[in-house]
Short mmCIF file of C-alpha atoms in Angstrom, two decimals:
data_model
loop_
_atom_site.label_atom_id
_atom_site.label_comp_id
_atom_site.label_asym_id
_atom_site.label_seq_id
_atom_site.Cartn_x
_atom_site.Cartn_y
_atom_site.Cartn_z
CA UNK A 20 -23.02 -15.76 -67.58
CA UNK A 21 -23.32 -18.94 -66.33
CA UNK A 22 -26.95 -21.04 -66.62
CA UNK A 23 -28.08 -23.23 -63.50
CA UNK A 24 -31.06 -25.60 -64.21
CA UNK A 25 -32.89 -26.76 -60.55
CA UNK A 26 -35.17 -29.91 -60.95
CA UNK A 27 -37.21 -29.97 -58.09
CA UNK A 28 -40.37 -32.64 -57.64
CA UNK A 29 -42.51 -29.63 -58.01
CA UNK A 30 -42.94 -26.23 -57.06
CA UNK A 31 -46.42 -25.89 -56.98
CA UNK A 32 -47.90 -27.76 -54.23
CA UNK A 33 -47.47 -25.34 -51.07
CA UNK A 34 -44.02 -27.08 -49.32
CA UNK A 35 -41.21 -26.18 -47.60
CA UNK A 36 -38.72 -27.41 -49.95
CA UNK A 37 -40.20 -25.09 -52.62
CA UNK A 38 -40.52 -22.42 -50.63
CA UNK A 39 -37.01 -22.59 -49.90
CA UNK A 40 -36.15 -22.96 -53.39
CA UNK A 41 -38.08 -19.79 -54.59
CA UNK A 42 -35.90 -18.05 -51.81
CA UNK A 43 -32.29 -19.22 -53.66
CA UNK A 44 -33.42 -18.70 -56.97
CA UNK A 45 -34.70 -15.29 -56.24
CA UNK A 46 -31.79 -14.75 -54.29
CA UNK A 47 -28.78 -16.18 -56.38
CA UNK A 48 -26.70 -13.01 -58.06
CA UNK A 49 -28.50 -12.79 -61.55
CA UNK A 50 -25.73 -10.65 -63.04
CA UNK A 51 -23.49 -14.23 -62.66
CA UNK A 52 -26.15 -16.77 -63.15
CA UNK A 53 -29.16 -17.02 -64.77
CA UNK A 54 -31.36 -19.64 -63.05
CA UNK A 55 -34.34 -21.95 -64.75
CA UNK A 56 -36.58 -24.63 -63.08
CA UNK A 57 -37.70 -27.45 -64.50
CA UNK A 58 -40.66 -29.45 -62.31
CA UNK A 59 -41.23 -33.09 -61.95
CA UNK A 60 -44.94 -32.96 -61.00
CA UNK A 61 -46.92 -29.90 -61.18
CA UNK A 62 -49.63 -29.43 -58.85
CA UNK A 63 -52.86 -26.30 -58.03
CA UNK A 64 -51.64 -25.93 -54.42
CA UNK A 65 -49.92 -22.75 -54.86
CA UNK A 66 -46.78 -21.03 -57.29
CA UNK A 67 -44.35 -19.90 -55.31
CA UNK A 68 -43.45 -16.56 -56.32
CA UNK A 69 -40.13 -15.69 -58.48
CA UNK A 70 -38.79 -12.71 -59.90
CA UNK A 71 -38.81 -12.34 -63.45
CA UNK A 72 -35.32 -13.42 -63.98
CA UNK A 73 -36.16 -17.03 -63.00
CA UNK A 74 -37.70 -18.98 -65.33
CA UNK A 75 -40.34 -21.66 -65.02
CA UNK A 76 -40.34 -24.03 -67.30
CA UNK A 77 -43.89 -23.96 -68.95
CA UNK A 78 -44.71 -28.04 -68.86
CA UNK A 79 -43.81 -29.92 -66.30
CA UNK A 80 -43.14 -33.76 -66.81
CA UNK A 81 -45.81 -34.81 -65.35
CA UNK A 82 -49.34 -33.04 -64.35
CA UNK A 83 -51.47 -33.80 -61.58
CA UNK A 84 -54.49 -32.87 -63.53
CA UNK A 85 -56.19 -35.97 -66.10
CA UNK A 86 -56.12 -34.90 -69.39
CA UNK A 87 -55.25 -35.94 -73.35
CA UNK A 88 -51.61 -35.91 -72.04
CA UNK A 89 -52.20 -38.30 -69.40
CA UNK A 90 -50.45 -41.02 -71.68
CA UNK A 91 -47.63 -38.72 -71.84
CA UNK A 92 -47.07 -38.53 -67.97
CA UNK A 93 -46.82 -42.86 -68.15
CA UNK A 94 -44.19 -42.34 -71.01
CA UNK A 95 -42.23 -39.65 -69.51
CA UNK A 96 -42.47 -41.62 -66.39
CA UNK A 97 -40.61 -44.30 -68.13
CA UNK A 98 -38.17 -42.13 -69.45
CA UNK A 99 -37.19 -40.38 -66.18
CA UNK A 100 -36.34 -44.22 -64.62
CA UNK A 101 -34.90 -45.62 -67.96
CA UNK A 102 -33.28 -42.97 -70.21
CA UNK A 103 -33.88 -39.42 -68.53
CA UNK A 104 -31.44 -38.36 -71.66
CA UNK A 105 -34.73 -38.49 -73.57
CA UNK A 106 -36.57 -35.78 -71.16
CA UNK A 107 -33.56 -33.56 -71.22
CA UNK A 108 -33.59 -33.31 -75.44
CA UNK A 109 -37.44 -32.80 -75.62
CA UNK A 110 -37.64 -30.52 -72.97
CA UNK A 111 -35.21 -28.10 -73.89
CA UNK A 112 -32.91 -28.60 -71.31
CA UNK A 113 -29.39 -28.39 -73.14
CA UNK A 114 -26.74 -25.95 -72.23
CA UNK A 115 -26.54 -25.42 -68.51
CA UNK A 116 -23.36 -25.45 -66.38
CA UNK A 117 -24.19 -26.71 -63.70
CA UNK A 118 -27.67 -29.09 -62.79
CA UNK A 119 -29.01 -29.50 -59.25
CA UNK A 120 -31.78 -32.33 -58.62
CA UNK A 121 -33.43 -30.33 -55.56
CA UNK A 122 -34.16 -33.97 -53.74
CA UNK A 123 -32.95 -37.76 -53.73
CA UNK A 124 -35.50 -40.17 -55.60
CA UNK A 125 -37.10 -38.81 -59.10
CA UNK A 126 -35.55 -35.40 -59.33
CA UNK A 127 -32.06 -37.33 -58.56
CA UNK A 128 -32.87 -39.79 -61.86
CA UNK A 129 -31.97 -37.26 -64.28
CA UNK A 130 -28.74 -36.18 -63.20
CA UNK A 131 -27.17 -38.77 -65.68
CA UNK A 132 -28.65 -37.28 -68.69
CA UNK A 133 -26.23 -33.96 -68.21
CA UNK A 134 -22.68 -35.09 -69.14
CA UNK A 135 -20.95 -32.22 -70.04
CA UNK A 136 -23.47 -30.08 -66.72
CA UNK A 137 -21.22 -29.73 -63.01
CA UNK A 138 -23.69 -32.11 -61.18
CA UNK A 139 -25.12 -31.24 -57.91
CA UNK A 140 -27.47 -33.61 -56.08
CA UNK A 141 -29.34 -31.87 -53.17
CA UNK A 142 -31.37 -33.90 -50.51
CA UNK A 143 -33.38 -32.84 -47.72
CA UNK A 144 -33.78 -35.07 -44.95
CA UNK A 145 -32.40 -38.51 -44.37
CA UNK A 146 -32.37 -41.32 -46.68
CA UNK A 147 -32.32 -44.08 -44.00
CA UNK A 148 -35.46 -45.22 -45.95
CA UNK A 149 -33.24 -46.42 -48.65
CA UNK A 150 -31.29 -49.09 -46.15
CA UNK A 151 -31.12 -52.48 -47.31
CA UNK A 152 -32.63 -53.88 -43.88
CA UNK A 153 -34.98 -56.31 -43.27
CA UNK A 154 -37.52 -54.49 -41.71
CA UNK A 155 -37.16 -51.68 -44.54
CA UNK A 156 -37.58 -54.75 -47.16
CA UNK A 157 -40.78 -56.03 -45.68
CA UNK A 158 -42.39 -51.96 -45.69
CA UNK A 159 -40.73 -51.51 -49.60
CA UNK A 160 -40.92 -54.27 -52.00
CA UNK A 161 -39.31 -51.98 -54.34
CA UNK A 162 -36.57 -51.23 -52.16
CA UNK A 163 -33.46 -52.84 -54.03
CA UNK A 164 -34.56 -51.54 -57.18
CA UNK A 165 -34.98 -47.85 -55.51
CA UNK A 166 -31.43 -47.88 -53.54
CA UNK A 167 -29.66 -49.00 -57.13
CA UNK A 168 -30.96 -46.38 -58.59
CA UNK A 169 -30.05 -44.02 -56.50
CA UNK A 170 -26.48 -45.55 -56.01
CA UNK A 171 -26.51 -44.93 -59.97
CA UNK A 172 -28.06 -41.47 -59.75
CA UNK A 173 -25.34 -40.49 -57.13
CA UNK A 174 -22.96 -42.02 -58.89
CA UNK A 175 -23.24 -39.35 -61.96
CA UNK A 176 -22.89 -36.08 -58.83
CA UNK A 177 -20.13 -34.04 -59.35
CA UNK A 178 -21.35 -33.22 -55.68
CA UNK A 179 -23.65 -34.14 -52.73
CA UNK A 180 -25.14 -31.40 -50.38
CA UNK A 181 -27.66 -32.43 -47.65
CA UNK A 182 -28.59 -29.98 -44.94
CA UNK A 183 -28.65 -31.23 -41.28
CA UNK A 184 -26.13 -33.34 -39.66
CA UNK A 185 -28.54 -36.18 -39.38
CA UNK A 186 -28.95 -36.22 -42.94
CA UNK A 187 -25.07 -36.74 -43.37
CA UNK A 188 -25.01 -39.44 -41.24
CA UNK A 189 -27.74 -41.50 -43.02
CA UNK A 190 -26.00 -40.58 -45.97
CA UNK A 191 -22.89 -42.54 -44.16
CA UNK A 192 -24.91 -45.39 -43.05
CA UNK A 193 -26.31 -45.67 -46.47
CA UNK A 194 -24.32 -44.84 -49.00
CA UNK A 195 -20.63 -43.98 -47.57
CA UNK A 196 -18.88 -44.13 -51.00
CA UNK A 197 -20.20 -40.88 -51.20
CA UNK A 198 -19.25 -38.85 -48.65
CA UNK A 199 -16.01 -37.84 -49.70
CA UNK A 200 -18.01 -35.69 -52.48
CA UNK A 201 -20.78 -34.26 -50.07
CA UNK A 202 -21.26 -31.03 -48.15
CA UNK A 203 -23.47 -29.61 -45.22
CA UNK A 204 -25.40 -26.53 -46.58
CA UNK A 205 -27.78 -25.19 -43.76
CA UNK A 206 -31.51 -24.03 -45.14
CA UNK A 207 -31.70 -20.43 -45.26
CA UNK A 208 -34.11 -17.95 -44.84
CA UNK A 209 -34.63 -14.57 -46.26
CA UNK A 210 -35.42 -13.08 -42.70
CA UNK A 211 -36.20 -9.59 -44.25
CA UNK A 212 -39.24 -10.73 -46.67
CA UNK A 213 -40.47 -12.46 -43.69
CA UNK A 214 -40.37 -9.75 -41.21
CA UNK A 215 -42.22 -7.65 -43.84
CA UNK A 216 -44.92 -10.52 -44.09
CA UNK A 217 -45.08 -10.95 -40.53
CA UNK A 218 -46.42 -7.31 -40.44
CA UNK A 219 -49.48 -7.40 -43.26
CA UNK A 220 -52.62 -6.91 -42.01
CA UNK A 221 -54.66 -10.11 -40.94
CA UNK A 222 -58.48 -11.40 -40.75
CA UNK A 223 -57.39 -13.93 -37.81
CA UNK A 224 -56.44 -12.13 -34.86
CA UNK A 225 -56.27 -13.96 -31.77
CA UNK A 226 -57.31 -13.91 -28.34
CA UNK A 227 -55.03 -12.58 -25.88
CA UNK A 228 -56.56 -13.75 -23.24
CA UNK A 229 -55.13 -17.70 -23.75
CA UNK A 230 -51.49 -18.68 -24.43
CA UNK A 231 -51.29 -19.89 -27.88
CA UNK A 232 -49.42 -22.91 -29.33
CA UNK A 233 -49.11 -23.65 -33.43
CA UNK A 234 -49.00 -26.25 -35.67
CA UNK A 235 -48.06 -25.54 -39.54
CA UNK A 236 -47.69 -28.14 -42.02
CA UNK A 237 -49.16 -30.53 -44.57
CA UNK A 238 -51.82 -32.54 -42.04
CA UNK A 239 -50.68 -35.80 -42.79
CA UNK A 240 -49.33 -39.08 -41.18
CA UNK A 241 -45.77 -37.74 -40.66
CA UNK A 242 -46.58 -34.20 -39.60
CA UNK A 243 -48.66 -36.24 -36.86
CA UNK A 244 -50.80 -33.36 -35.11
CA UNK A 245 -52.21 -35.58 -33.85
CA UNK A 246 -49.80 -35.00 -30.58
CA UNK A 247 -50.29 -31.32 -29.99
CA UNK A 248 -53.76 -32.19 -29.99
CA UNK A 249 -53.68 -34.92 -27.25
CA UNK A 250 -51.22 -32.93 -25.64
CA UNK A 251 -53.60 -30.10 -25.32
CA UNK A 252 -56.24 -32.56 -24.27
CA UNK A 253 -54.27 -33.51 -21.70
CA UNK A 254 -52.81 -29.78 -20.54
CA UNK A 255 -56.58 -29.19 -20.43
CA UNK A 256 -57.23 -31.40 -17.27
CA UNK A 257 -55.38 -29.25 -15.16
CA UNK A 258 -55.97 -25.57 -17.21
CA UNK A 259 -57.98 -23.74 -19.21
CA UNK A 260 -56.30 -20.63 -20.74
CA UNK A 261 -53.94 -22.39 -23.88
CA UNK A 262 -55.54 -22.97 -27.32
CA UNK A 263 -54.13 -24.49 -30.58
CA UNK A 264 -53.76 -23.21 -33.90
CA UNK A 265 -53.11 -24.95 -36.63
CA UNK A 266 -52.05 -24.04 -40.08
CA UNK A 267 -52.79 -26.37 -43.17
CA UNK A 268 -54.49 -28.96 -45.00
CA UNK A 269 -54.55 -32.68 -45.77
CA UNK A 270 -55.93 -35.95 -45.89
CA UNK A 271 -56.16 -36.15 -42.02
CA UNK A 272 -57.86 -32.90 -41.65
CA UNK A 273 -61.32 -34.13 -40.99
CA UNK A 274 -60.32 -37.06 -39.00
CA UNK A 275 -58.55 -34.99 -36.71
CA UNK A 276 -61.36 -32.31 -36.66
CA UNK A 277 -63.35 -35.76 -34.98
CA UNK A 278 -60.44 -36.27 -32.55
CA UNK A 279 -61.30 -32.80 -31.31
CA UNK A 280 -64.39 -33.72 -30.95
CA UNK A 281 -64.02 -36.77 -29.06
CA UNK A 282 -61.62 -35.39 -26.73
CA UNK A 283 -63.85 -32.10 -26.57
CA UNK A 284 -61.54 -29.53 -27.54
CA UNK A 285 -63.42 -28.16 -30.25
CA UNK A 286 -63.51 -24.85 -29.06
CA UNK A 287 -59.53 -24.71 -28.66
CA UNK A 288 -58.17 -26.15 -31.61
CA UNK A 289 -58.50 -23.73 -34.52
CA UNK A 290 -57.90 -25.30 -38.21
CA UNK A 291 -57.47 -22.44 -40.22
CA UNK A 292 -56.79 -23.95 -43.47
CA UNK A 293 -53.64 -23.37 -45.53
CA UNK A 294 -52.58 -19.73 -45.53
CA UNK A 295 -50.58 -17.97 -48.18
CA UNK A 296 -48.51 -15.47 -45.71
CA UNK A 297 -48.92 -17.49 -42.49
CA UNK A 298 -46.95 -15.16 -40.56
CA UNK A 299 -48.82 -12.16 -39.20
CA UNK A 300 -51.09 -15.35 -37.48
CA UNK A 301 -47.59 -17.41 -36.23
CA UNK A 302 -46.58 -14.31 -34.78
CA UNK A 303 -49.25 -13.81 -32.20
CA UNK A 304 -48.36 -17.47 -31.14
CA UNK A 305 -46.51 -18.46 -28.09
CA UNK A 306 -45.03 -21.67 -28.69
CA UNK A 307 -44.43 -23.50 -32.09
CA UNK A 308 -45.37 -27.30 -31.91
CA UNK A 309 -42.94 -29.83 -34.33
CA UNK A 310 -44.45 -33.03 -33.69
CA UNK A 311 -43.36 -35.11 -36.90
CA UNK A 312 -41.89 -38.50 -37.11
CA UNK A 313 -39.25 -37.03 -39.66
CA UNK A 314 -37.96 -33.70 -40.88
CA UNK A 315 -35.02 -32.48 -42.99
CA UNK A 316 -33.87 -29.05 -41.63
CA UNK A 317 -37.56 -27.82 -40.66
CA UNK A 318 -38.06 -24.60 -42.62
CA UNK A 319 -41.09 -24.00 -40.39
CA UNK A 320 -39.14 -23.77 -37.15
CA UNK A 321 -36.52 -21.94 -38.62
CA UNK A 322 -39.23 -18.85 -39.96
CA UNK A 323 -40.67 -19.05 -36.36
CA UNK A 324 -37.37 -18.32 -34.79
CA UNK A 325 -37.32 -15.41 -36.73
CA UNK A 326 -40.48 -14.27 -35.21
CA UNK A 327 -39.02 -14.91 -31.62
CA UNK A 328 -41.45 -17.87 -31.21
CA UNK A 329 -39.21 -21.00 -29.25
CA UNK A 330 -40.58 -24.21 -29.89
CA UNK A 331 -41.40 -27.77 -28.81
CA UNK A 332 -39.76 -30.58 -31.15
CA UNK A 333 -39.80 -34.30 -31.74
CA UNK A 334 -36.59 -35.72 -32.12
CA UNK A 335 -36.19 -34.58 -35.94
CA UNK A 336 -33.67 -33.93 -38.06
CA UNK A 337 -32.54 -29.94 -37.96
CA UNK A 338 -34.89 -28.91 -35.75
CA UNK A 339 -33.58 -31.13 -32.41
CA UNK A 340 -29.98 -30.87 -33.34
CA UNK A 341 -28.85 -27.33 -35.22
CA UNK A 342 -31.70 -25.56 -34.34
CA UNK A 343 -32.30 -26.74 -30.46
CA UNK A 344 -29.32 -25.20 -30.07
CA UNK A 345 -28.50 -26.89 -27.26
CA UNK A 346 -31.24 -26.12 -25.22
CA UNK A 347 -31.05 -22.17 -26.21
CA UNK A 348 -34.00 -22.14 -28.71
CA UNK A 349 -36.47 -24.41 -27.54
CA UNK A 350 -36.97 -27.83 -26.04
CA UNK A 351 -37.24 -31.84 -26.90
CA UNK A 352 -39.85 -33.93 -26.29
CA UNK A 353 -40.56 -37.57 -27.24
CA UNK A 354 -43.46 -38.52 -28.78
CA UNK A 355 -45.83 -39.65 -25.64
CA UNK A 356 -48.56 -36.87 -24.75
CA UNK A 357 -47.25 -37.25 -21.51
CA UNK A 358 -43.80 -35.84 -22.20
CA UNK A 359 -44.84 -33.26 -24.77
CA UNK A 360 -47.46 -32.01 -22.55
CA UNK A 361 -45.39 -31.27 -19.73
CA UNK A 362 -41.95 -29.31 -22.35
CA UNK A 363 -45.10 -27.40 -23.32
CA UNK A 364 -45.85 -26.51 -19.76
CA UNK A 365 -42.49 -26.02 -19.01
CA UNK A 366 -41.90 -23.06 -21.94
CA UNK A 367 -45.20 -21.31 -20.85
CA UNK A 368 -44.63 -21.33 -16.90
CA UNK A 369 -41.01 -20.22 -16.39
CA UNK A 370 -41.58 -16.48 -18.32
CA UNK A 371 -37.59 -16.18 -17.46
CA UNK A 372 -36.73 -19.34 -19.53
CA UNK A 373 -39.01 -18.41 -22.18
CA UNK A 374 -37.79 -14.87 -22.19
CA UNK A 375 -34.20 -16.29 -22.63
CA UNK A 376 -35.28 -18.71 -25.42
CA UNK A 377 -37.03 -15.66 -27.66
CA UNK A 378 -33.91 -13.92 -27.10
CA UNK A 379 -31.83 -16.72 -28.11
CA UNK A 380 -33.83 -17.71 -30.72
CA UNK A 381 -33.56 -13.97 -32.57
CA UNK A 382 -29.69 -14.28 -32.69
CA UNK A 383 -29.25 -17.86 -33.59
CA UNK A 384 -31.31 -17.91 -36.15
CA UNK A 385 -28.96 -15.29 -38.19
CA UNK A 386 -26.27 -18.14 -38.44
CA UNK A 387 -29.21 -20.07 -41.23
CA UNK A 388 -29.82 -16.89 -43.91
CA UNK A 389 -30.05 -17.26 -47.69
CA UNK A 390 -26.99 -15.46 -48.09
CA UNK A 391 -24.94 -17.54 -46.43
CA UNK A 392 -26.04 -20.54 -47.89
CA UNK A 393 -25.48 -19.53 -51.45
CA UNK A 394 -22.07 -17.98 -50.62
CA UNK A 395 -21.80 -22.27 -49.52
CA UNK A 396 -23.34 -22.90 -52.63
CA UNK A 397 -21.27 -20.52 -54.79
CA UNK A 398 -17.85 -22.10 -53.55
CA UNK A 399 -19.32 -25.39 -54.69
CA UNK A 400 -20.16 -24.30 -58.01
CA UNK A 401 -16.66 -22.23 -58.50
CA UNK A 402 -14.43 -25.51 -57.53
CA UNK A 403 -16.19 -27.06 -60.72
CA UNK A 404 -13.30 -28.28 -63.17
CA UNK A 405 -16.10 -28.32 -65.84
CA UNK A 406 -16.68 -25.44 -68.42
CA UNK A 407 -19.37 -25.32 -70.57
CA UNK A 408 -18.86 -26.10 -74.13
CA UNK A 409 -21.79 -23.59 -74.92
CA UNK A 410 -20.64 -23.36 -79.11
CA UNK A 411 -21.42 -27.38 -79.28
CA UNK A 412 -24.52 -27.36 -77.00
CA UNK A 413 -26.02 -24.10 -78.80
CA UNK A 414 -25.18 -25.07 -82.63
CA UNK A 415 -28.44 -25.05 -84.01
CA UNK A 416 -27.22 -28.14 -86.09
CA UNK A 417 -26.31 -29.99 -83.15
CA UNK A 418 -29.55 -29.18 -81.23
CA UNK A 419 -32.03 -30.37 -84.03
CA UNK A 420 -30.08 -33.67 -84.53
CA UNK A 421 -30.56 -34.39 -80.49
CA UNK A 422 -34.47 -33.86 -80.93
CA UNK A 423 -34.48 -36.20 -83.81
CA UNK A 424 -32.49 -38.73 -82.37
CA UNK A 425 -34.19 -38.78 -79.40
CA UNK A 426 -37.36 -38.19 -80.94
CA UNK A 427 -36.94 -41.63 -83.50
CA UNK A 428 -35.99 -43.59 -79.84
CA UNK A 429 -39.56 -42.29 -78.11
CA UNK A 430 -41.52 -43.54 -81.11
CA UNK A 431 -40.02 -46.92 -81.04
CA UNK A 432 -39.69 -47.62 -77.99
CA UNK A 433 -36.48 -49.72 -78.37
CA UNK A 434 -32.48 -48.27 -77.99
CA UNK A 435 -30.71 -50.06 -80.34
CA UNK A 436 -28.21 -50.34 -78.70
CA UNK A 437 -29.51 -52.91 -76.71
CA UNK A 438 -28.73 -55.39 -79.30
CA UNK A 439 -25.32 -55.28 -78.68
CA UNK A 440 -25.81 -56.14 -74.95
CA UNK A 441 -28.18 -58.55 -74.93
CA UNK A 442 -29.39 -61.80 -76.29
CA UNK A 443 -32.93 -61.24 -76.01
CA UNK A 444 -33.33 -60.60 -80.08
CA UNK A 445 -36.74 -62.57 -80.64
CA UNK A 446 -38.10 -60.11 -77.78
CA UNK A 447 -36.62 -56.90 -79.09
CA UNK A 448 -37.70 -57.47 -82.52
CA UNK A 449 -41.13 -58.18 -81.18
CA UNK A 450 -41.69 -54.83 -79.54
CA UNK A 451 -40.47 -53.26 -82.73
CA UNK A 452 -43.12 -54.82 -84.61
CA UNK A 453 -45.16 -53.72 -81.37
CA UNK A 454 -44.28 -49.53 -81.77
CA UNK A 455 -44.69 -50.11 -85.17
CA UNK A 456 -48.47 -50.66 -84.92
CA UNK A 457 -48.66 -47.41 -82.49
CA UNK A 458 -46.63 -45.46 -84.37
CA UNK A 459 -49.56 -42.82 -85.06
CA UNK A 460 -50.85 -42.09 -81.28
CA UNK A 461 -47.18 -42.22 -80.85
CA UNK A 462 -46.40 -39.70 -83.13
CA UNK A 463 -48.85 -36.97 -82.01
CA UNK A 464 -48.46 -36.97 -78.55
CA UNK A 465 -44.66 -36.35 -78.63
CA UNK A 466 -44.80 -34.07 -81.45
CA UNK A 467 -47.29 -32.09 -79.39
CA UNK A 468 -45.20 -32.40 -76.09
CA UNK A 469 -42.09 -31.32 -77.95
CA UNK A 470 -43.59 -27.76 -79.59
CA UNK A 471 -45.61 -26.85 -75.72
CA UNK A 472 -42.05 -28.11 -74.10
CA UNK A 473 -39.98 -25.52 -76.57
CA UNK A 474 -42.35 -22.88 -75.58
#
């Protein structure tokens, strides 16, 4: 059987992109595979389900929550950025055949720590954040420093998968040595588990008296909600029968809940809060609302197709481009009330274009399903000239002289091997002397990380 490790950022923390993950791993053929997960960041949001055959990982490398360990999250932090080979020895993660970072940036960084894995870097919307432009340089100071590594992360991929066609061209406009390794895999959606959802009882039942619109999301800056709202302020002027729903939490909650008030819709903008089957509620909606400066494939739109809801989309990744359809699923706005106001008007008034888009959007969206995006995956995988030398990765010999190795580096902070790359002796031997003197604090907290990691 072979063993597939996913390191996502996290998969506790209510998003898409572990939402969708949950769906593969509890979808990939467990009499082939045998899939574990090993988190970046662990949040309290919410744990996506998976079967019992998928493991978690018990500690994540870092934890949202302060605690003792919080000295641990700066030193694994260092690892992950300088030698990620470290992370991968104490945290059990020898073995696997094949490794897939589940997003560019950190998850990407330890993709050079597996040498003898298949290497499969996944990203999720476009990376044109990463171009060495001048207006990019000014917004990023770190920007050089983040683009190398990532050229370096890359560099290690046996393969590249992105998900939208707009991802693979920022991809080409960034880094176009690349492409000759990467692949289009399409989000999928386990249609079934959501139609089942879609039909559990609910608290929030709405009126059906007023046309509905939805918003679901993290409320923040990018998801901009801020649109539908001004766009129903301004539908408002002229009507009175469409409210608008929106699904989530964030940082800009409250300030938009005073944007409501200000524009007095109060009493047709419903915050519900963040809901852990959202679908019975999306499914008395009319209209779903994207209105984010940037998407990757847009999960949400996808699951809402699947409910025969047609939407209203910025000019996103996914969502304008595979999705849209060509004008068969739903409709494109820009991102001026004016214009967003009036595609919402335009779905809601002509019942025979609507009609045709719920109808379209039924069929079309049985071209994204999980199944065919792991049969994508699965060819990927199977293509691998890599086996796994399982007797040398599993000898318990070879195992316990990783953890000491690597073990002796995180107390002294110093590879030795340095010293045969650099003339910087007086400075090296200074920072031994330095570890030295924190040897003890040293000592415990990786001694404790390593048994709770083993666990």
């Amino acid at each position: 059987m072979k063993r597939i490790l996913f390191i996502p950022y996290t998969m506790t923390n209510g998003g898409g992109a572990e939402r969708l993950l949950a769906s593969y791993a509890n979808s990939i053929d467990s009499t082939k595979y045998s899939v574990c997960i090993q988190e970046i960041e662990r949040f309290t949001v919410k744990k996506e389900f998976l079967n019992p055959d998928v493991k978690l990982k018990r500690i994540p490398f870092y934890s949202c929550k302060k605690s003792i360990f919080f000295p641990m999250r700066i030193c694994n932090h260092y690892f992950l950025f300088k030698n990620p080979a470290v992370l991968k020895s104490v945290f059990n993660l020898d073995g696997f055949d094949h490794v897939v970072s589940w997003n560019y940036q950190l998850p990407s960084f330890m993709l050079p720590a597996f040498k003898k894995s298949y290497k499969i870097a996944w990203f999720h919307g476009d990376i044109y954040d990463l171009e060495l432009t001048e207006k990019n340089k000014s917004a990023n100071k770190d920007l050089e420093k983040n683009n190398k590594l990532q050229k370096d992360a890359w560099s290690c991929a046996d393969s590249i998968v992105t998900i939208s066609q707009n991802s693979y061209k920022s991809l080409e406009k960034v880094f176009p040595d690349f492409l000759s390794k990467t692949f289009i895999i399409n989000d999928g959606v386990s249609f079934k588990t959501i139609k089942e959802k879609s039909g559990e009882n609910t608290n929030l039942i709405l009126d059906k008296n007023y046309k509905h619109l939805v918003c679901a999301g993290r409320i923040d800056k990018n998801k901009n909600f801020e649109l539908a709202i001004r766009a129903l302020h301004e539908i408002r002027k002229t009507r009175d029968d469409i409210k608008l729903v929106i699904i989530g939490t964030g940082e800009l909650e409250n300030d938009y809940k005073q944007l409501c008030l200000e524009l007095n819709v109060t009493d047709h903008v419903l915050f519900v809060g963040y809901l852990e089957n959202p679908f019975p509620l999306i499914k008395q909606c009319n209209v779903f609302c994207l209105t984010s400066y940037s998407e990757g494939f847009s999960m949400v739109i996808l699951e809402a197709m699947s409910l025969g809801i047609p939407f209203v989309t910025t000019k996103v990744s996914g969502a304008s481009e595979e999705l849209y359809n060509n004008g068969k699923c739903g409709v494109i706005s820009d991102w001026t009330v004016e214009d967003y106001s009036q595609k919402i008007l335009k779905l809601i008034d002509d019942k025979p274009f609507y009609d045709s888009l719920k109808k379209n959007c039924l069929e079309h969206c049985e071209h994204y399903t999980v199944e065919k995006a792991l049969d994508k995956l699965y060819e990927i995988m199977e293509k691998s000239a890599y086996e796994k030398n399982g007797k040398t990765e599993r000898k318990l010999f070879n195992t316990i002289a990783h953890k000491i190795s690597y073990f002796l580096f995180a107390l002294f902070g110093i590879n030795f091997s340095y010293f045969k790359k650099t003339k910087k002796l007086i400075l090296y031997v200074f920072l031994y002397v330095l570890s030295l003197c924190l040897l003890p604090l040293k000592a415990v907290y990786i001694l404790v990380y390593m048994i709770l990691a083993g666990k």
